[in-house]
């Protein structure tokens, strides 16, 4: 008999521990089991399995408790290797989440602990049988077709021999069996030539290969040739027979990265991202497990794929906030990547033109091996013009497109060159305000102003997606004076450009035009093929795109982000502007950037326009030091939510009273309501992260502390 200890999902935090069950057969660690827990049948996750020759009574007597047998083992073999098991335990500690939530985050939906009901898709296959049967000539042909290949998908046989397939089965000439459906790898026939490395690229690669450090921080301006460096390092790892993981923030926005990787490693490349459906994800997962996929390009969750021989991990755009998971467990992909790199004794390359301050500070302190590439491959930086909007509007120019930007667009259109326009807000009007009381129309489920969209003629909440018609009566004061519009988004910008340049072909890319699968790719392909002159959109278009013919980038309301109250707002504004400037003049033609801002003297704006990371870093570190923000301190944000404000407030206050230590507690702060939930937050801030974690963990471990409506974010990216 075997004694199993299993993790079981339970909403009471103090029950985040293993429970003991019995099993007649061995069920290794990392398999799921179906068990009865209390009155319910649940899926558990095996932590350990120990053989004993005692009987049930003897074990119960020894342990002094009643034990149950498991109902059944769900998986024939472990879903999670020892390495990933250890990573899950590590994540549980670091993010203060439950073990089960960590396993869930790591596994594709098909095999998540709680989801034994997801069906694995099976396919019917046929192979020849031993039976002797007499066949017609055509049947014999079909029979030989199968024999030659060993086994064939039944659907394929039906296609080849529509009239014989079924009869061969009823004659028992063929055996039918089921196999799990398998994914296919992308084969890209058009392999691109490897460019000759620039001297700087050569130097960087040598430096990395000659060092035995684990973590490298590669700060390189956009267009400095970082991607080629990843590809060369990947080649090296493959030569050694090892696997490669390239992490990217968002697949749909980095089609050119996929193209370049697949043209180099097409035959053994898997792609893993949130746009895949559950079956597709599972198929890619199996391919990594079987070692069929040697190179994976993937988003955040790809860091948990079952590699067993990693030779290199690259994290492109390491500063991107999509590497952090929003929901429990709020893990950061970088931490998981670091764990795996150490486990596999392989290199982790973090790369960005604008590393997070945390990473860059580590680079300067030599915790990470810092490498800087300040020169573009084509040696040309775009020339940048700043338009101070307060002045130009005072002079009577348009508040959307200044005269300078208008003239530059005209010039580029006449030269048949392409233009990118960035405005980081979607919709038509940003908000509608009551003419009588000046209150904006807010979402009934969130405390946020709603935007008006022209395509639907409706108000839309960008947080919860709620849509509604504009009302006749002001919900705040009851006046019927009507509403006036404030602020503008990409829809209005598009309208304005159409009016100013009726001859221009325009593409718009934002969350409203990219709802359907592959719509990003369609828009980007079309722009790359010069089927449009102007691509306009939100920050989506500022990421990782490389278009040769783009010679003008216009940034509208470039410093909008500074109005946010978050401690990272200068950093995100800087990142966005740097990225956007990097989009211009990537090919042979020199590029130009026109940036419209309200505060041209802000250090984030100035540094971005000079493409000067160091100066930004120095200024921003001063600000972080003054406010005691990361990287000078660590933070843990604990948010309680409830439909009733007083319930959330009570829980937050109780929590806050129990937090004692060398750290500060800030709060309780009432946050804006979203999705009909009132939220109250407490922030712990201090130099000793382990001490803060311990305080929170101890509080949660006491009594019947419920995890419902609780969000714990260790090292939060944003606070607003
Ligand atoms: P980054 O990833 O740093 O933004 P890329 O790797 O995309 O930079 O390189 C910028 C451009 O330069 C790309 O169009 C790329 O094809 C080209 N490139 C990169 N390395 C070389 C090289 N050694 N020789 C010629 N062109 C190169
Ligand atoms: Zn009103
Ligand atoms: Zn809403």
mmCIF file of N, CA and C in Angstrom, residues 380-386 408 412 551-553 581 584 590-595 609:
data_model
loop_
_atom_site.group_PDB
_atom_site.id
_atom_site.type_symbol
_atom_site.label_atom_id
_atom_site.label_comp_id
_atom_site.label_asym_id
_atom_site.label_seq_id
_atom_site.Cartn_x
_atom_site.Cartn_y
_atom_site.Cartn_z
ATOM 1 N N UNK A 380 22.359 55.437 -37.505
ATOM 2 C CA UNK A 380 21.606 56.684 -37.616
ATOM 3 C C UNK A 380 20.547 56.774 -36.537
ATOM 4 N N UNK A 381 20.601 57.815 -35.749
ATOM 5 C CA UNK A 381 19.520 58.079 -34.813
ATOM 6 C C UNK A 381 18.571 59.068 -35.476
ATOM 7 N N UNK A 382 17.269 58.936 -35.235
ATOM 8 C CA UNK A 382 16.343 59.873 -35.866
ATOM 9 C C UNK A 382 16.500 61.272 -35.272
ATOM 10 N N UNK A 383 16.175 62.294 -36.053
ATOM 11 C CA UNK A 383 16.179 63.633 -35.466
ATOM 12 C C UNK A 383 14.811 63.889 -34.840
ATOM 13 N N UNK A 384 14.839 64.545 -33.714
ATOM 14 C CA UNK A 384 13.625 64.663 -32.915
ATOM 15 C C UNK A 384 13.203 66.120 -32.771
ATOM 16 N N UNK A 385 11.922 66.399 -33.005
ATOM 17 C CA UNK A 385 11.382 67.747 -32.783
ATOM 18 C C UNK A 385 10.326 67.680 -31.693
ATOM 19 N N UNK A 386 10.425 68.611 -30.766
ATOM 20 C CA UNK A 386 9.406 68.671 -29.723
ATOM 21 C C UNK A 386 8.427 69.791 -30.042
ATOM 22 N N UNK A 408 5.011 67.825 -41.779
ATOM 23 C CA UNK A 408 5.925 66.685 -41.930
ATOM 24 C C UNK A 408 5.193 65.469 -42.502
ATOM 25 N N UNK A 412 6.221 63.462 -46.065
ATOM 26 C CA UNK A 412 6.499 62.023 -46.160
ATOM 27 C C UNK A 412 5.514 61.334 -47.084
ATOM 28 N N UNK A 551 9.628 56.561 -41.904
ATOM 29 C CA UNK A 551 10.625 57.606 -41.699
ATOM 30 C C UNK A 551 10.105 58.723 -40.797
ATOM 31 N N UNK A 552 8.825 58.639 -40.427
ATOM 32 C CA UNK A 552 8.286 59.652 -39.520
ATOM 33 C C UNK A 552 7.426 58.984 -38.465
ATOM 34 N N UNK A 553 7.730 59.305 -37.210
ATOM 35 C CA UNK A 553 6.873 58.871 -36.121
ATOM 36 C C UNK A 553 6.332 60.123 -35.450
ATOM 37 N N UNK A 581 10.229 56.447 -30.491
ATOM 38 C CA UNK A 581 11.307 57.064 -31.269
ATOM 39 C C UNK A 581 12.105 55.993 -31.999
ATOM 40 N N UNK A 584 11.374 54.867 -35.805
ATOM 41 C CA UNK A 584 11.597 55.675 -37.002
ATOM 42 C C UNK A 584 12.994 55.454 -37.556
ATOM 43 N N UNK A 590 16.941 58.047 -43.376
ATOM 44 C CA UNK A 590 16.994 58.607 -42.031
ATOM 45 C C UNK A 590 15.590 58.941 -41.546
ATOM 46 N N UNK A 591 15.435 58.855 -40.240
ATOM 47 C CA UNK A 591 14.109 59.013 -39.672
ATOM 48 C C UNK A 591 13.957 60.295 -38.890
ATOM 49 N N UNK A 592 12.706 60.564 -38.553
ATOM 50 C CA UNK A 592 12.370 61.805 -37.887
ATOM 51 C C UNK A 592 11.250 61.510 -36.901
ATOM 52 N N UNK A 593 11.265 62.225 -35.785
ATOM 53 C CA UNK A 593 10.220 62.049 -34.791
ATOM 54 C C UNK A 593 9.653 63.417 -34.441
ATOM 55 N N UNK A 594 8.332 63.521 -34.416
ATOM 56 C CA UNK A 594 7.708 64.749 -33.935
ATOM 57 C C UNK A 594 6.902 64.376 -32.703
ATOM 58 N N UNK A 595 7.221 65.025 -31.596
ATOM 59 C CA UNK A 595 6.604 64.629 -30.340
ATOM 60 C C UNK A 595 5.849 65.808 -29.747
ATOM 61 N N UNK A 609 13.738 61.828 -25.680
ATOM 62 C CA UNK A 609 13.939 62.400 -27.001
ATOM 63 C C UNK A 609 15.416 62.422 -27.376
#
